[in-house]
Coordinates of C-alpha atoms in Angstrom, one line a residue:
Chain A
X15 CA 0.0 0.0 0.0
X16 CA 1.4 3.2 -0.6
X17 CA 1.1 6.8 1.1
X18 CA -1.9 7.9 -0.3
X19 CA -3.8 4.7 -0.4
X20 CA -2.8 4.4 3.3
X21 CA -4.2 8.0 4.4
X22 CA -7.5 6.9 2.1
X23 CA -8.0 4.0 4.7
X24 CA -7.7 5.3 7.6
X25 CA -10.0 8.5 6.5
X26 CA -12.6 5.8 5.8
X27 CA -12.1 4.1 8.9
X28 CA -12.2 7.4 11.0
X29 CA -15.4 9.1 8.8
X30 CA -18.3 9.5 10.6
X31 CA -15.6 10.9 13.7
X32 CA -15.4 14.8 15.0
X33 CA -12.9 16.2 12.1
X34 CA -9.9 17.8 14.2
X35 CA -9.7 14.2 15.8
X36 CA -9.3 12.8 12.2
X37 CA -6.8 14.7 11.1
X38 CA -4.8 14.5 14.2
X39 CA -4.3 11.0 13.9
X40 CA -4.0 11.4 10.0
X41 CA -1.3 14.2 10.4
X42 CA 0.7 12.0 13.0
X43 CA 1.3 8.7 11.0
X44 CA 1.7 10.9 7.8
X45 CA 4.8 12.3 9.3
X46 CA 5.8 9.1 10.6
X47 CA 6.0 7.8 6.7
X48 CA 7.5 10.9 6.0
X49 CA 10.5 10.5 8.5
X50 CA 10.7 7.5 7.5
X51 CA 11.4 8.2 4.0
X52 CA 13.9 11.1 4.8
X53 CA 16.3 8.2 6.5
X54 CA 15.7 6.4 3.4
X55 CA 13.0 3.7 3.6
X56 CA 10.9 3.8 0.5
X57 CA 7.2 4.8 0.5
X58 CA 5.9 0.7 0.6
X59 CA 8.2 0.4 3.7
X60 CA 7.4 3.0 5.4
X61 CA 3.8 2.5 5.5
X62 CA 4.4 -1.3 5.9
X63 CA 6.4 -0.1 9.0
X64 CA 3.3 1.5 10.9
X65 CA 1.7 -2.6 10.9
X66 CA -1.9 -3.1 9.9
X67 CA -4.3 -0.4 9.9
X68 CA -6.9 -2.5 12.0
X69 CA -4.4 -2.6 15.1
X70 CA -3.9 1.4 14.7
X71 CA -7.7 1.9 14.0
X72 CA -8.5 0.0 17.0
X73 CA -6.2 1.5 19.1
X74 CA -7.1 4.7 18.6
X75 CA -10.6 3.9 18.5
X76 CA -10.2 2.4 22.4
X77 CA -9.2 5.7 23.4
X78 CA -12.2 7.6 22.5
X79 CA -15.3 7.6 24.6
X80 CA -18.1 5.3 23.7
X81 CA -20.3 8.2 22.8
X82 CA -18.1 9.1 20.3
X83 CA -18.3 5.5 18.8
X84 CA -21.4 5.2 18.9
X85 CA -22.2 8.2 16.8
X86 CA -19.5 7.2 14.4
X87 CA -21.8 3.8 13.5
X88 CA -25.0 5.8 13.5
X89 CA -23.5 8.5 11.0
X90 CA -22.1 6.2 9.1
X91 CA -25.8 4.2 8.2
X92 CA -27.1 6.7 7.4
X93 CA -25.6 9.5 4.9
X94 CA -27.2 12.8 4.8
X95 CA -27.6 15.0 7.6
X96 CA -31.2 15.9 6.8
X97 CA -32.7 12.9 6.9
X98 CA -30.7 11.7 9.8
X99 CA -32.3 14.6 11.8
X100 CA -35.7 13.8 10.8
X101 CA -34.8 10.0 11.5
X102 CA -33.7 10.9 15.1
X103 CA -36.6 13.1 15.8
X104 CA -39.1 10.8 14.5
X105 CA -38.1 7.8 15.7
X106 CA -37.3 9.1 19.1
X107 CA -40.4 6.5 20.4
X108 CA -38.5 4.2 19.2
X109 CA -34.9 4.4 20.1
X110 CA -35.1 6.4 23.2
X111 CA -36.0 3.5 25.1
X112 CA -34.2 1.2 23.5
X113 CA -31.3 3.1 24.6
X114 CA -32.7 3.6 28.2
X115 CA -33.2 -1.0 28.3
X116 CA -30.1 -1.3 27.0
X117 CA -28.1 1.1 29.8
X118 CA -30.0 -0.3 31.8
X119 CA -29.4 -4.0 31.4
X120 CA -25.6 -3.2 31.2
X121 CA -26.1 -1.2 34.6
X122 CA -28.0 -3.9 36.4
X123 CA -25.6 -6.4 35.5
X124 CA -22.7 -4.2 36.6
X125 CA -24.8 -3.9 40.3
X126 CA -25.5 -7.6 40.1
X127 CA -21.8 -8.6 40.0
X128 CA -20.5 -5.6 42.7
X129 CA -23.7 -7.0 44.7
X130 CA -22.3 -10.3 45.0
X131 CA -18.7 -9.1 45.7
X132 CA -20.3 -6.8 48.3
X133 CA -22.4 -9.9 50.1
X134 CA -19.4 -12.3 49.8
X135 CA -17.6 -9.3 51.5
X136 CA -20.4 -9.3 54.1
X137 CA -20.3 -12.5 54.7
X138 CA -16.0 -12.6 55.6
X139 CA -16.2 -9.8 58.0
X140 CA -19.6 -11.5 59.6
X141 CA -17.4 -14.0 60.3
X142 CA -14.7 -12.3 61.8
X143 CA -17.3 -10.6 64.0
X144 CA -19.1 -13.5 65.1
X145 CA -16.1 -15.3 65.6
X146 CA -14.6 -12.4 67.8
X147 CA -17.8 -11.8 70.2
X148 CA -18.6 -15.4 70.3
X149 CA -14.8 -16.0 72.2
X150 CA -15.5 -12.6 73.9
X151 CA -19.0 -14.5 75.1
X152 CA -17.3 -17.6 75.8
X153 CA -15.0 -16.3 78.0
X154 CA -17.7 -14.8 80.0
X155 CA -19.9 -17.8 80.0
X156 CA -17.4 -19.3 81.4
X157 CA -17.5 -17.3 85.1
X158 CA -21.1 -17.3 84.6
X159 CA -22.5 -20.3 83.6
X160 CA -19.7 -23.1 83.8
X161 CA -16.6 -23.9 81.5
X162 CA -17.6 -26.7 79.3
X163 CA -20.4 -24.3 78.0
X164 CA -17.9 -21.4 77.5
X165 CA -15.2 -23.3 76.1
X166 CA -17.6 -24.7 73.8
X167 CA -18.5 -21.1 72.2
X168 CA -14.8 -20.2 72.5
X169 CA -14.5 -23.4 70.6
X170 CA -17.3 -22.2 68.1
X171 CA -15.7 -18.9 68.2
X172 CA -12.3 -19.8 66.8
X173 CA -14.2 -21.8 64.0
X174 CA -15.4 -18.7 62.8
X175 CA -12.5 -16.7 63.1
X176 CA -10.9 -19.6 61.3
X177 CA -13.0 -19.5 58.8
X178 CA -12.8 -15.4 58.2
X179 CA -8.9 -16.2 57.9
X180 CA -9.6 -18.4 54.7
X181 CA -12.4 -16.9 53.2
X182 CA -10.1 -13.1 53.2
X183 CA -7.5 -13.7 50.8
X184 CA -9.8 -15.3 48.4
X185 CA -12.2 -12.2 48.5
X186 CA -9.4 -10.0 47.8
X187 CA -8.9 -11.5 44.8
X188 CA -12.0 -12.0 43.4
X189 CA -12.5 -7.9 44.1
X190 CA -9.9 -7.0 42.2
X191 CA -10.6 -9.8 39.3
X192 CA -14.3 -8.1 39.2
X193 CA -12.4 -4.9 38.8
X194 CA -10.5 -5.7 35.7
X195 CA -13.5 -8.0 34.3
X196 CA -15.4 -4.6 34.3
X197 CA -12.7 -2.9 32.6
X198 CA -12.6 -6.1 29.9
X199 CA -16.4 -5.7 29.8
X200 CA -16.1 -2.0 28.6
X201 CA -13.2 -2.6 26.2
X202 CA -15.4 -5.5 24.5
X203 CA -18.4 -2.8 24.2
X204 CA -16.5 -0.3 22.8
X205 CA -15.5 -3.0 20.3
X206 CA -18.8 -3.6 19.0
X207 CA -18.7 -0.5 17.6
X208 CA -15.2 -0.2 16.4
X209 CA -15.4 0.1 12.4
X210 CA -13.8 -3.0 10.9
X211 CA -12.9 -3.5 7.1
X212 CA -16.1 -5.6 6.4
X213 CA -18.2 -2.1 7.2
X214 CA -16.7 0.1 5.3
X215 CA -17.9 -0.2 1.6
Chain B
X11 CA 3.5 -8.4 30.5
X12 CA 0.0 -7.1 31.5
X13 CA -1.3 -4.5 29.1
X14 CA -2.0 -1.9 31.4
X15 CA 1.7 -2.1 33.4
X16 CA 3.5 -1.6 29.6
X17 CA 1.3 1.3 28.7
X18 CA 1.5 2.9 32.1
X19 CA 5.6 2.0 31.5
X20 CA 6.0 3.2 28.3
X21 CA 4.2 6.6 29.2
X22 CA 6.9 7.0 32.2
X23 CA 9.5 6.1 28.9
X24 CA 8.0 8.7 26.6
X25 CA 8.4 11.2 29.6
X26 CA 11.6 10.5 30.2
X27 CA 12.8 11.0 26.7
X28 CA 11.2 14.4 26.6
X29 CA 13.1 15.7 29.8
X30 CA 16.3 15.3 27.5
X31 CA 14.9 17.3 24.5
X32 CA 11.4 18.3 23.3
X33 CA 11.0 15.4 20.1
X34 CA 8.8 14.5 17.5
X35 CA 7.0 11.3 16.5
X36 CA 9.2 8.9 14.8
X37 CA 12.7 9.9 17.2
X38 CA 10.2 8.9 20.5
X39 CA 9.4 5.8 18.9
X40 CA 13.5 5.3 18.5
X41 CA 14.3 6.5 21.7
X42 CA 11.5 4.3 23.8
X43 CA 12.5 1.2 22.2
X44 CA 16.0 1.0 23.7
X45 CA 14.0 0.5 26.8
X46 CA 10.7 -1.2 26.1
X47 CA 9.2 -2.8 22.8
X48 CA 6.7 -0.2 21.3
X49 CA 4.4 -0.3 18.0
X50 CA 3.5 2.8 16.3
X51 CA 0.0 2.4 17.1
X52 CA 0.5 2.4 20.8
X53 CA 2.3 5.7 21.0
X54 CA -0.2 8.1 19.4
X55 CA -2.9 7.2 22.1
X56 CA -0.5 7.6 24.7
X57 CA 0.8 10.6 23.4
X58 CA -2.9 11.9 23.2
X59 CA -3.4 10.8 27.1
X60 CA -0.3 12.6 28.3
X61 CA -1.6 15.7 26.6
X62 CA -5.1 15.4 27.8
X63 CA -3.7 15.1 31.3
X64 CA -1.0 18.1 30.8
X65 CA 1.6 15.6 31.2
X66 CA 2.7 17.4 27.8
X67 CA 2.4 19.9 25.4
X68 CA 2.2 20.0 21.5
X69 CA 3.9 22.6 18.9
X70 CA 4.6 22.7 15.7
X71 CA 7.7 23.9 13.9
X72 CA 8.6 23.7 10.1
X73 CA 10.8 21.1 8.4
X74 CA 11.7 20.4 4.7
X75 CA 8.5 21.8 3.8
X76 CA 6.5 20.2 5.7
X77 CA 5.0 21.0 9.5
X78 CA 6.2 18.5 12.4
X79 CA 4.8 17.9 15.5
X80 CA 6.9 18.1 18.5
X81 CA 6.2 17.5 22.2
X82 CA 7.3 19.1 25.2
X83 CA 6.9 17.9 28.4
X84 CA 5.3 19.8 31.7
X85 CA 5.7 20.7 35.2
X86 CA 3.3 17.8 35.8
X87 CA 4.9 15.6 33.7
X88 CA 8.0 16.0 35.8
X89 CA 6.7 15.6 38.8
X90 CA 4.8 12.2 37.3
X91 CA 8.5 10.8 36.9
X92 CA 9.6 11.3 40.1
X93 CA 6.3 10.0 41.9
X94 CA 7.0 6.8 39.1
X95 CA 10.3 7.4 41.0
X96 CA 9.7 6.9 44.6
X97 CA 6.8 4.5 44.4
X98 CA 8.7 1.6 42.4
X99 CA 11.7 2.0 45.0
X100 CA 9.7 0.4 47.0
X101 CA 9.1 -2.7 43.6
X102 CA 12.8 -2.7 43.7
X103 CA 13.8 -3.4 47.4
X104 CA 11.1 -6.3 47.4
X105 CA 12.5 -7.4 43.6
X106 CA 16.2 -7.4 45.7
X107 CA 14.7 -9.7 48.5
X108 CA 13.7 -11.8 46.4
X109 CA 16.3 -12.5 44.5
X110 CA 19.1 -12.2 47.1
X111 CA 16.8 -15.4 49.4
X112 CA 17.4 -17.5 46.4
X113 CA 20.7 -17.1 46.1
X114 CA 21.4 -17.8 50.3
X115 CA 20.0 -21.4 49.2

């Protein structure tokens, strides 16, 4: 691919995107080939230097905000500006709470898996607690109502701190897992709407 | 390496190449590599996130005819390097430990 083919793609790729944007990214790797040439790589190897223009189109891409992507796919459906306008406004019924399902299925998801992190959560540090009073109990049952009865909900009470001890570390780690799942989540979204070669015509 | 470390690595790199001199595109790219493996398409979104964040700053200055971008970094972005700096001293004393234990046995 040469220089100009090269610029072609990626302006396809990026239509439908806020113009400045465009020709940042379009200005940036356009001097790349450019240096490249001036230390004497010719024009094919300098633009088969920068790799394949779906890693640098998704790259970029990830960096943008999803709004931004999104409107990128509608714009590019649908041509004119006219009768996208009359498209929005009239199928507003439509759309509108489409869009409104769809944030919020993604949102109760999102609250369903932190709601299970937070119970699990609950559930370690209920364990510590019971197993602290219950030796904090024991110890008093044991002036009040006779040793083997106290040493029994000592007994039950080290269980339980036992028991908070293992549970911990594992609920550290599924936290943090749930953190970067979310992340992975957000990045695979974004995908969807990522132009790819098959799109553009 | 996980994605997120290299980028967050290669952003302290880029920095660190733009204390020595303001540079343009194509000698970051040069530069950065001696110290971690870096594709074109990875620096342009960091460079974009360091300038978002005022990490750095972006000028233009003519060149054989044509206009080159060159970036300069900021107070900020200084001050990133040495909080990259102090908080991986502490990576490095535990990286040490590590290594010397094995060694004892």
């Amino acid at each position: 691919m040469n220089r100009i083919e090269f610029i072609r793609e990626l302006d396809k790729r990026f239509q439908g995107l806020n113009d400045t944007e465009v020709n940042k990214v379009i200005s940036f790797y356009s001097e790349l080939i450019d240096d490249r040439i001036e230390e004497g790589m010719s024009e094919q190897e300098a633009v088969e230097s920068l790799g394949d223009i779906d890693s640098i189109v998704k790259d970029t891409m990830e960096q943008m905000p999803l709004s931004t992507l999104i409107q990128q796919k509608v714009e590019n459906k649908v041509k004119s500006k006219a009768l996208r306008n009359i498209l929005i406004i009239c199928g507003f019924p439509l759309w509108f709470p489409l869009l409104i399902a769809f944030s919020a299925i993604i949102f109760a998801l999102y609250i369903v898996l932190w709601a299970v992190i937070v119970s699990f959560f609950a559930s370690v540090i209920s364990f510590a607690a019971a197993g602290v009073f219950s030796i904090i109990f024991g110890i008093a049952f044991c002036f009040l109502k006779g040793l083997s009865i106290g040493f029994a909900i000592i007994g039950a009470g080290l269980v339980l701190s036992g028991l908070f001890l293992i549970t911990f570390q594992p609920m550290i780690l599924l936290s943090k897992k749930a953190v970067v799942f979310t992340g992975f989540i957000i990045k695979k979204i974004k995908g969807l709407f990522i132009v790819k070669k098959e799109d553009v015509e | 390496m996980d994605i997120q470390l290299k980028r967050g690595l290669i952003e302290i790199c880029v920095l660190k190449v733009l204390t020595l001199s303001d540079s343009y595109g194509y000698q970051i790219i040069k530069d950065v590599s001696k110290c971690v493996t870096i594709s074109e398409s990875t620096l342009y979104p960091i460079l974009k996130r360091l300038e978002s964040n005022g990490l750095l700053t972006v000028y233009s200055v003519e060149h054989n005819g044509r206009l080159r971008k060159y970036y300069k970094i900021t107070q900020s972005g200084r001050k990133r390097i040495e909080d990259f700096l102090s908080e991986w001293q502490e990576v490095m004393d535990v990286y040490n430990f590590i290594k010397e234990s094995n060694i004892n046995e």
